[in-house]
mmCIF file of N, CA and C and ligand atoms in Angstrom:
data_model
loop_
_atom_site.group_PDB
_atom_site.id
_atom_site.type_symbol
_atom_site.label_atom_id
_atom_site.label_comp_id
_atom_site.label_asym_id
_atom_site.label_seq_id
_atom_site.Cartn_x
_atom_site.Cartn_y
_atom_site.Cartn_z
ATOM 1 N N MET A 146 115.538 91.015 81.000
ATOM 2 C CA MET A 146 114.969 89.699 81.288
ATOM 3 C C MET A 146 114.339 89.115 80.034
ATOM 4 N N ASN A 147 114.479 87.832 79.864
ATOM 5 C CA ASN A 147 113.800 87.203 78.734
ATOM 6 C C ASN A 147 112.433 86.662 79.158
ATOM 7 N N LYS A 148 111.696 86.208 78.173
ATOM 8 C CA LYS A 148 110.330 85.735 78.409
ATOM 9 C C LYS A 148 110.271 84.614 79.436
ATOM 10 N N LYS A 149 111.254 83.719 79.345
ATOM 11 C CA LYS A 149 111.268 82.563 80.235
ATOM 12 C C LYS A 149 111.449 82.997 81.693
ATOM 13 N N GLN A 150 112.319 83.987 81.883
ATOM 14 C CA GLN A 150 112.557 84.493 83.246
ATOM 15 C C GLN A 150 111.296 85.161 83.799
ATOM 16 N N ILE A 151 110.618 85.901 82.952
ATOM 17 C CA ILE A 151 109.384 86.558 83.382
ATOM 18 C C ILE A 151 108.315 85.514 83.717
ATOM 19 N N GLU A 152 108.231 84.469 82.893
ATOM 20 C CA GLU A 152 107.279 83.387 83.178
ATOM 21 C C GLU A 152 107.558 82.751 84.540
ATOM 22 N N GLU A 153 108.850 82.555 84.810
ATOM 23 C CA GLU A 153 109.293 81.960 86.074
ATOM 24 C C GLU A 153 108.839 82.836 87.258
ATOM 25 N N LEU A 154 109.048 84.132 87.120
ATOM 26 C CA LEU A 154 108.669 85.053 88.195
ATOM 27 C C LEU A 154 107.151 85.142 88.331
ATOM 28 N N LYS A 155 106.466 85.050 87.206
ATOM 29 C CA LYS A 155 105.012 85.090 87.222
ATOM 30 C C LYS A 155 104.476 83.886 87.997
ATOM 31 N N LYS A 156 105.095 82.743 87.770
ATOM 32 C CA LYS A 156 104.682 81.525 88.471
ATOM 33 C C LYS A 156 104.878 81.692 89.982
ATOM 34 N N LYS A 157 106.026 82.244 90.346
ATOM 35 C CA LYS A 157 106.305 82.491 91.765
ATOM 36 C C LYS A 157 105.256 83.419 92.377
ATOM 37 N N LEU A 158 104.934 84.480 91.645
ATOM 38 C CA LEU A 158 103.955 85.451 92.147
ATOM 39 C C LEU A 158 102.576 84.803 92.291
ATOM 40 N N GLU A 159 102.216 83.959 91.330
ATOM 41 C CA GLU A 159 100.909 83.309 91.411
ATOM 42 C C GLU A 159 100.839 82.342 92.581
ATOM 43 N N GLU A 160 101.950 81.640 92.815
ATOM 44 C CA GLU A 160 101.990 80.730 93.968
ATOM 45 C C GLU A 160 101.873 81.509 95.262
ATOM 46 N N SER A 161 102.612 82.605 95.319
ATOM 47 C CA SER A 161 102.591 83.407 96.521
ATOM 48 C C SER A 161 101.200 84.013 96.734
ATOM 49 N N ARG A 162 100.537 84.393 95.657
ATOM 50 C CA ARG A 162 99.180 84.922 95.772
ATOM 51 C C ARG A 162 98.227 83.870 96.347
ATOM 52 N N SER A 163 98.302 82.634 95.836
ATOM 53 C CA SER A 163 97.336 81.669 96.347
ATOM 54 C C SER A 163 97.645 81.265 97.786
ATOM 55 N N SER A 164 98.942 81.232 98.166
ATOM 56 C CA SER A 164 99.206 80.880 99.557
ATOM 57 C C SER A 164 98.817 82.024 100.502
ATOM 58 N N LEU A 165 99.021 83.264 100.077
ATOM 59 C CA LEU A 165 98.589 84.400 100.904
ATOM 60 C C LEU A 165 97.068 84.402 101.070
ATOM 61 N N ARG A 166 96.384 84.138 99.964
ATOM 62 C CA ARG A 166 94.918 84.116 100.024
ATOM 63 C C ARG A 166 94.420 83.021 100.948
ATOM 64 N N SER A 167 95.029 81.834 100.876
ATOM 65 C CA SER A 167 94.504 80.763 101.719
ATOM 66 C C SER A 167 94.834 81.016 103.191
ATOM 67 N N THR A 168 95.975 81.658 103.464
ATOM 68 C CA THR A 168 96.272 82.007 104.853
ATOM 69 C C THR A 168 95.258 83.022 105.372
ATOM 70 N N LEU A 169 94.983 84.029 104.559
ATOM 71 C CA LEU A 169 94.016 85.056 104.970
ATOM 72 C C LEU A 169 92.615 84.470 105.149
ATOM 73 N N GLU A 170 92.248 83.540 104.266
ATOM 74 C CA GLU A 170 90.904 82.972 104.342
ATOM 75 C C GLU A 170 90.659 82.195 105.627
ATOM 76 N N LYS A 171 91.752 81.755 106.257
ATOM 77 C CA LYS A 171 91.594 80.998 107.501
ATOM 78 C C LYS A 171 91.015 81.846 108.617
ATOM 79 N N PHE A 172 91.315 83.140 108.609
ATOM 80 C CA PHE A 172 90.842 83.933 109.744
ATOM 81 C C PHE A 172 90.212 85.263 109.347
ATOM 82 N N ALA A 173 90.146 85.528 108.059
ATOM 83 C CA ALA A 173 89.601 86.820 107.653
ATOM 84 C C ALA A 173 88.651 86.665 106.476
ATOM 85 N N GLU A 174 87.807 87.667 106.292
ATOM 86 C CA GLU A 174 86.894 87.681 105.153
ATOM 87 C C GLU A 174 87.371 88.756 104.202
ATOM 88 N N GLU A 175 87.278 88.465 102.913
ATOM 89 C CA GLU A 175 87.673 89.480 101.956
ATOM 90 C C GLU A 175 86.581 90.547 101.884
ATOM 91 N N ASP A 176 87.032 91.769 101.946
ATOM 92 C CA ASP A 176 86.138 92.903 101.854
ATOM 93 C C ASP A 176 86.084 93.255 100.370
ATOM 94 N N THR A 177 84.889 93.286 99.786
ATOM 95 C CA THR A 177 84.854 93.522 98.343
ATOM 96 C C THR A 177 85.045 94.981 97.977
ATOM 97 N N LYS A 178 84.704 95.871 98.897
ATOM 98 C CA LYS A 178 85.012 97.281 98.632
ATOM 99 C C LYS A 178 85.626 97.922 99.867
ATOM 100 N N PRO A 179 86.792 98.521 99.832
ATOM 101 C CA PRO A 179 87.624 98.604 98.625
ATOM 102 C C PRO A 179 88.243 97.254 98.305
ATOM 103 N N GLU A 180 88.504 97.015 97.038
ATOM 104 C CA GLU A 180 89.062 95.755 96.613
ATOM 105 C C GLU A 180 90.424 95.524 97.258
ATOM 106 N N GLY A 181 90.674 94.283 97.644
ATOM 107 C CA GLY A 181 91.970 93.952 98.218
ATOM 108 C C GLY A 181 92.043 94.170 99.714
ATOM 109 N N ASP A 182 90.931 94.566 100.309
ATOM 110 C CA ASP A 182 90.910 94.779 101.738
ATOM 111 C C ASP A 182 90.335 93.538 102.418
ATOM 112 N N TRP A 183 90.925 93.174 103.531
ATOM 113 C CA TRP A 183 90.452 91.990 104.245
ATOM 114 C C TRP A 183 90.108 92.379 105.670
ATOM 115 N N ASP A 184 89.101 91.731 106.228
ATOM 116 C CA ASP A 184 88.732 91.999 107.605
ATOM 117 C C ASP A 184 88.866 90.739 108.442
ATOM 118 N N THR A 185 89.558 90.878 109.561
ATOM 119 C CA THR A 185 89.654 89.749 110.470
ATOM 120 C C THR A 185 88.284 89.539 111.109
ATOM 121 N N ARG A 186 87.843 88.269 111.120
ATOM 122 C CA ARG A 186 86.545 87.966 111.727
ATOM 123 C C ARG A 186 86.592 88.213 113.221
ATOM 124 N N PHE A 187 85.656 88.962 113.711
ATOM 125 C CA PHE A 187 85.604 89.188 115.135
ATOM 126 C C PHE A 187 84.987 87.960 115.786
ATOM 127 N N PRO A 188 85.580 87.493 116.889
ATOM 128 C CA PRO A 188 85.042 86.279 117.505
ATOM 129 C C PRO A 188 83.606 86.472 117.994
ATOM 130 N N ASP A 189 82.799 85.426 117.907
ATOM 131 C CA ASP A 189 81.468 85.536 118.510
ATOM 132 C C ASP A 189 81.537 84.955 119.919
ATOM 133 N N PHE A 190 80.871 85.617 120.803
ATOM 134 C CA PHE A 190 81.039 85.281 122.220
ATOM 135 C C PHE A 190 80.079 84.184 122.665
ATOM 136 N N LYS A 191 80.429 82.949 122.293
ATOM 137 C CA LYS A 191 79.555 81.883 122.732
ATOM 138 C C LYS A 191 80.013 81.291 124.062
ATOM 139 N N GLY A 192 81.277 81.471 124.370
ATOM 140 C CA GLY A 192 81.822 80.913 125.606
ATOM 141 C C GLY A 192 81.569 81.832 126.789
ATOM 142 N N GLY A 193 82.177 81.499 127.916
ATOM 143 C CA GLY A 193 82.050 82.335 129.101
ATOM 144 C C GLY A 193 82.879 83.594 128.976
ATOM 145 N N LEU A 194 82.857 84.383 130.015
ATOM 146 C CA LEU A 194 83.553 85.659 130.000
ATOM 147 C C LEU A 194 85.061 85.492 129.816
ATOM 148 N N GLU A 195 85.601 84.506 130.493
ATOM 149 C CA GLU A 195 87.037 84.290 130.434
ATOM 150 C C GLU A 195 87.472 83.874 129.022
ATOM 151 N N GLU A 196 86.690 83.001 128.447
ATOM 152 C CA GLU A 196 86.965 82.532 127.102
ATOM 153 C C GLU A 196 86.887 83.685 126.098
ATOM 154 N N SER A 197 85.906 84.538 126.295
ATOM 155 C CA SER A 197 85.729 85.684 125.405
ATOM 156 C C SER A 197 86.948 86.591 125.435
ATOM 157 N N ALA A 198 87.491 86.768 126.629
ATOM 158 C CA ALA A 198 88.677 87.613 126.754
ATOM 159 C C ALA A 198 89.815 87.039 125.925
ATOM 160 N N ASP A 199 89.952 85.718 125.934
ATOM 161 C CA ASP A 199 90.977 85.076 125.123
ATOM 162 C C ASP A 199 90.734 85.319 123.649
ATOM 163 N N GLU A 200 89.477 85.234 123.263
ATOM 164 C CA GLU A 200 89.147 85.428 121.846
ATOM 165 C C GLU A 200 89.429 86.852 121.398
ATOM 166 N N VAL A 201 89.133 87.804 122.267
ATOM 167 C CA VAL A 201 89.405 89.197 121.928
ATOM 168 C C VAL A 201 90.912 89.398 121.798
ATOM 169 N N GLU A 202 91.647 88.753 122.690
ATOM 170 C CA GLU A 202 93.094 88.868 122.638
ATOM 171 C C GLU A 202 93.619 88.281 121.330
ATOM 172 N N GLU A 203 93.047 87.156 120.930
ATOM 173 C CA GLU A 203 93.468 86.523 119.695
ATOM 174 C C GLU A 203 93.136 87.436 118.508
ATOM 175 N N TYR A 204 91.981 88.013 118.547
ATOM 176 C CA TYR A 204 91.561 88.934 117.483
ATOM 177 C C TYR A 204 92.560 90.081 117.351
ATOM 178 N N SER A 205 92.927 90.665 118.506
ATOM 179 C CA SER A 205 93.865 91.790 118.479
ATOM 180 C C SER A 205 95.229 91.377 117.949
ATOM 181 N N SER A 206 95.628 90.142 118.248
ATOM 182 C CA SER A 206 96.952 89.734 117.797
ATOM 183 C C SER A 206 96.936 89.385 116.313
ATOM 184 N N LEU A 207 95.755 89.071 115.766
ATOM 185 C CA LEU A 207 95.681 88.737 114.343
ATOM 186 C C LEU A 207 95.658 89.976 113.448
ATOM 187 N N LEU A 208 95.215 91.101 114.007
ATOM 188 C CA LEU A 208 95.094 92.297 113.174
ATOM 189 C C LEU A 208 96.384 92.713 112.457
ATOM 190 N N PRO A 209 97.509 92.827 113.192
ATOM 191 C CA PRO A 209 98.745 93.199 112.476
ATOM 192 C C PRO A 209 99.169 92.150 111.460
ATOM 193 N N VAL A 210 98.886 90.885 111.745
ATOM 194 C CA VAL A 210 99.221 89.808 110.803
ATOM 195 C C VAL A 210 98.399 89.986 109.540
ATOM 196 N N GLU A 211 97.117 90.231 109.729
ATOM 197 C CA GLU A 211 96.216 90.438 108.597
ATOM 198 C C GLU A 211 96.710 91.602 107.745
ATOM 199 N N HIS A 212 97.087 92.671 108.416
ATOM 200 C CA HIS A 212 97.536 93.863 107.721
ATOM 201 C C HIS A 212 98.782 93.582 106.876
ATOM 202 N N ALA A 213 99.737 92.871 107.458
ATOM 203 C CA ALA A 213 100.979 92.561 106.754
ATOM 204 C C ALA A 213 100.705 91.670 105.541
ATOM 205 N N LEU A 214 99.830 90.661 105.726
ATOM 206 C CA LEU A 214 99.502 89.763 104.617
ATOM 207 C C LEU A 214 98.770 90.510 103.510
ATOM 208 N N GLU A 215 97.901 91.412 103.942
ATOM 209 C CA GLU A 215 97.116 92.190 102.990
ATOM 210 C C GLU A 215 98.029 93.060 102.117
ATOM 211 N N ILE A 216 99.009 93.696 102.767
ATOM 212 C CA ILE A 216 99.946 94.544 102.027
ATOM 213 C C ILE A 216 100.758 93.717 101.040
ATOM 214 N N LYS A 217 101.208 92.549 101.503
ATOM 215 C CA LYS A 217 102.005 91.710 100.619
ATOM 216 C C LYS A 217 101.160 91.237 99.433
ATOM 217 N N LEU A 218 99.925 90.824 99.715
ATOM 218 C CA LEU A 218 99.035 90.366 98.654
ATOM 219 C C LEU A 218 98.782 91.476 97.625
ATOM 220 N N LYS A 219 98.641 92.680 98.116
ATOM 221 C CA LYS A 219 98.421 93.820 97.230
ATOM 222 C C LYS A 219 99.615 94.006 96.290
ATOM 223 N N LYS A 220 100.827 93.910 96.875
ATOM 224 C CA LYS A 220 102.043 94.060 96.069
ATOM 225 C C LYS A 220 102.159 92.957 95.029
ATOM 226 N N VAL A 221 101.812 91.745 95.435
ATOM 227 C CA VAL A 221 101.867 90.613 94.514
ATOM 228 C C VAL A 221 100.908 90.836 93.356
ATOM 229 N N ASN A 222 99.696 91.285 93.679
ATOM 230 C CA ASN A 222 98.708 91.559 92.629
ATOM 231 C C ASN A 222 99.169 92.661 91.688
ATOM 232 N N GLU A 223 99.786 93.695 92.251
ATOM 233 C CA GLU A 223 100.274 94.790 91.417
ATOM 234 C C GLU A 223 101.384 94.319 90.489
ATOM 235 N N ALA A 224 102.253 93.442 91.015
ATOM 236 C CA ALA A 224 103.338 92.916 90.187
ATOM 237 C C ALA A 224 102.766 92.091 89.036
ATOM 238 N N LEU A 225 101.742 91.279 89.339
ATOM 239 C CA LEU A 225 101.122 90.464 88.285
ATOM 240 C C LEU A 225 100.461 91.354 87.220
ATOM 241 N N GLU A 226 99.885 92.437 87.684
ATOM 242 C CA GLU A 226 99.282 93.384 86.756
ATOM 243 C C GLU A 226 100.342 93.980 85.832
ATOM 244 N N LYS A 227 101.496 94.290 86.434
ATOM 245 C CA LYS A 227 102.584 94.863 85.643
ATOM 246 C C LYS A 227 103.087 93.882 84.606
ATOM 247 N N ILE A 228 103.104 92.603 84.956
ATOM 248 C CA ILE A 228 103.520 91.602 83.973
ATOM 249 C C ILE A 228 102.543 91.621 82.802
ATOM 250 N N GLU A 229 101.244 91.687 83.115
ATOM 251 C CA GLU A 229 100.214 91.763 82.067
ATOM 252 C C GLU A 229 100.440 92.964 81.160
ATOM 253 N N ASN A 230 100.810 94.092 81.771
ATOM 254 C CA ASN A 230 101.003 95.328 80.998
ATOM 255 C C ASN A 230 102.405 95.470 80.432
ATOM 256 N N GLU A 231 103.204 94.416 80.572
ATOM 257 C CA GLU A 231 104.598 94.412 80.121
ATOM 258 C C GLU A 231 105.392 95.580 80.686
ATOM 259 N N ASP A 232 105.155 95.835 81.945
ATOM 260 C CA ASP A 232 105.777 96.963 82.607
ATOM 261 C C ASP A 232 106.520 96.481 83.865
ATOM 262 N N TYR A 233 106.780 95.181 83.889
ATOM 263 C CA TYR A 233 107.316 94.556 85.086
ATOM 264 C C TYR A 233 108.845 94.616 85.138
ATOM 265 N N GLY A 234 109.383 94.731 86.363
ATOM 266 C CA GLY A 234 110.825 94.623 86.534
ATOM 267 C C GLY A 234 111.560 95.939 86.453
ATOM 268 N N LYS A 235 110.808 97.048 86.450
ATOM 269 C CA LYS A 235 111.451 98.365 86.431
ATOM 270 C C LYS A 235 111.325 99.016 87.796
ATOM 271 N N CYS A 236 112.397 99.665 88.220
ATOM 272 C CA CYS A 236 112.387 100.353 89.506
ATOM 273 C C CYS A 236 111.469 101.580 89.425
ATOM 274 N N GLU A 237 110.593 101.721 90.410
ATOM 275 C CA GLU A 237 109.673 102.862 90.380
ATOM 276 C C GLU A 237 110.361 104.181 90.705
ATOM 277 N N LYS A 238 111.548 104.105 91.283
ATOM 278 C CA LYS A 238 112.240 105.353 91.623
ATOM 279 C C LYS A 238 113.187 105.817 90.540
ATOM 280 N N CYS A 239 114.106 104.929 90.121
ATOM 281 C CA CYS A 239 115.113 105.385 89.158
ATOM 282 C C CYS A 239 114.844 104.898 87.736
ATOM 283 N N LYS A 240 113.767 104.065 87.571
ATOM 284 C CA LYS A 240 113.351 103.547 86.262
ATOM 285 C C LYS A 240 114.348 102.587 85.621
ATOM 286 N N GLU A 241 115.379 102.206 86.376
ATOM 287 C CA GLU A 241 116.318 101.216 85.860
ATOM 288 C C GLU A 241 115.699 99.823 85.997
ATOM 289 N N ASP A 242 116.226 98.862 85.252
ATOM 290 C CA ASP A 242 115.755 97.492 85.400
ATOM 291 C C ASP A 242 116.188 96.925 86.749
ATOM 292 N N ILE A 243 115.284 96.208 87.391
ATOM 293 C CA ILE A 243 115.625 95.526 88.633
ATOM 294 C C ILE A 243 116.264 94.191 88.235
ATOM 295 N N SER A 244 117.335 93.798 88.912
ATOM 296 C CA SER A 244 118.030 92.589 88.491
ATOM 297 C C SER A 244 117.172 91.338 88.706
ATOM 298 N N TYR A 245 117.369 90.376 87.819
ATOM 299 C CA TYR A 245 116.625 89.124 87.884
ATOM 300 C C TYR A 245 116.889 88.410 89.206
ATOM 301 N N GLU A 246 118.137 88.487 89.676
ATOM 302 C CA GLU A 246 118.501 87.846 90.944
ATOM 303 C C GLU A 246 117.675 88.414 92.098
ATOM 304 N N ARG A 247 117.495 89.718 92.086
ATOM 305 C CA ARG A 247 116.704 90.356 93.144
ATOM 306 C C ARG A 247 115.231 89.961 93.033
ATOM 307 N N LEU A 248 114.737 89.903 91.815
ATOM 308 C CA LEU A 248 113.331 89.554 91.605
ATOM 309 C C LEU A 248 113.040 88.094 91.972
ATOM 310 N N LEU A 249 114.056 87.254 91.838
ATOM 311 C CA LEU A 249 113.863 85.856 92.218
ATOM 312 C C LEU A 249 113.591 85.736 93.712
ATOM 313 N N ILE A 250 114.227 86.592 94.487
ATOM 314 C CA ILE A 250 114.039 86.551 95.939
ATOM 315 C C ILE A 250 112.797 87.339 96.333
ATOM 316 N N LEU A 251 112.602 88.464 95.668
ATOM 317 C CA LEU A 251 111.497 89.365 96.009
ATOM 318 C C LEU A 251 110.713 89.731 94.758
ATOM 319 N N PRO A 252 109.960 88.767 94.207
ATOM 320 C CA PRO A 252 109.323 89.059 92.914
ATOM 321 C C PRO A 252 108.323 90.209 92.952
ATOM 322 N N GLU A 253 107.837 90.565 94.148
ATOM 323 C CA GLU A 253 106.835 91.641 94.205
ATOM 324 C C GLU A 253 107.464 93.013 94.450
ATOM 325 N N THR A 254 108.806 93.071 94.487
ATOM 326 C CA THR A 254 109.427 94.360 94.797
ATOM 327 C C THR A 254 109.202 95.389 93.679
ATOM 328 N N LYS A 255 109.169 96.667 94.070
ATOM 329 C CA LYS A 255 108.944 97.730 93.086
ATOM 330 C C LYS A 255 110.175 98.591 92.885
ATOM 331 N N VAL A 256 111.194 98.358 93.715
ATOM 332 C CA VAL A 256 112.389 99.186 93.602
ATOM 333 C C VAL A 256 113.643 98.313 93.499
ATOM 334 N N CYS A 257 114.687 98.872 92.910
ATOM 335 C CA CYS A 257 115.944 98.146 92.771
ATOM 336 C C CYS A 257 116.701 98.182 94.093
ATOM 337 N N LYS A 258 117.805 97.434 94.108
ATOM 338 C CA LYS A 258 118.590 97.308 95.323
ATOM 339 C C LYS A 258 119.098 98.668 95.812
ATOM 340 N N ARG A 259 119.522 99.495 94.864
ATOM 341 C CA ARG A 259 120.067 100.813 95.218
ATOM 342 C C ARG A 259 119.033 101.724 95.850
ATOM 343 N N CYS A 260 117.819 101.680 95.318
ATOM 344 C CA CYS A 260 116.774 102.594 95.804
ATOM 345 C C CYS A 260 116.061 102.060 97.051
ATOM 346 N N ASN A 261 116.305 100.824 97.374
ATOM 347 C CA ASN A 261 115.596 100.208 98.502
ATOM 348 C C ASN A 261 115.977 100.852 99.820
HETATM 349 ZN ZN1 ZN B 101 116.144 102.223 91.532
#
């Protein structure tokens, strides 16, 4: 990959990071320790009993979403770190270069198509 291609992927990763963060911020608080951990806000029970049940249900349904976003955000951050360390675009399993075409679709991936 040349510098321009890496810049392009870096831009994609940064965009994806800010959109993931803003989605998470809508319903979760960032946990400062451990870093990169987010907690879904538990609803406060100001409504009646029936309303509270709905809120608890909503809370439970948000947890897996939060988890998935958190994992993706972590991968995005790790990829950005690798760009900083000039270690980006290598498969973690076979150490071969990951193709630019694959990175364009999945810039946060850590493995090549073969090892996936
Ligand atoms: Zn590989």
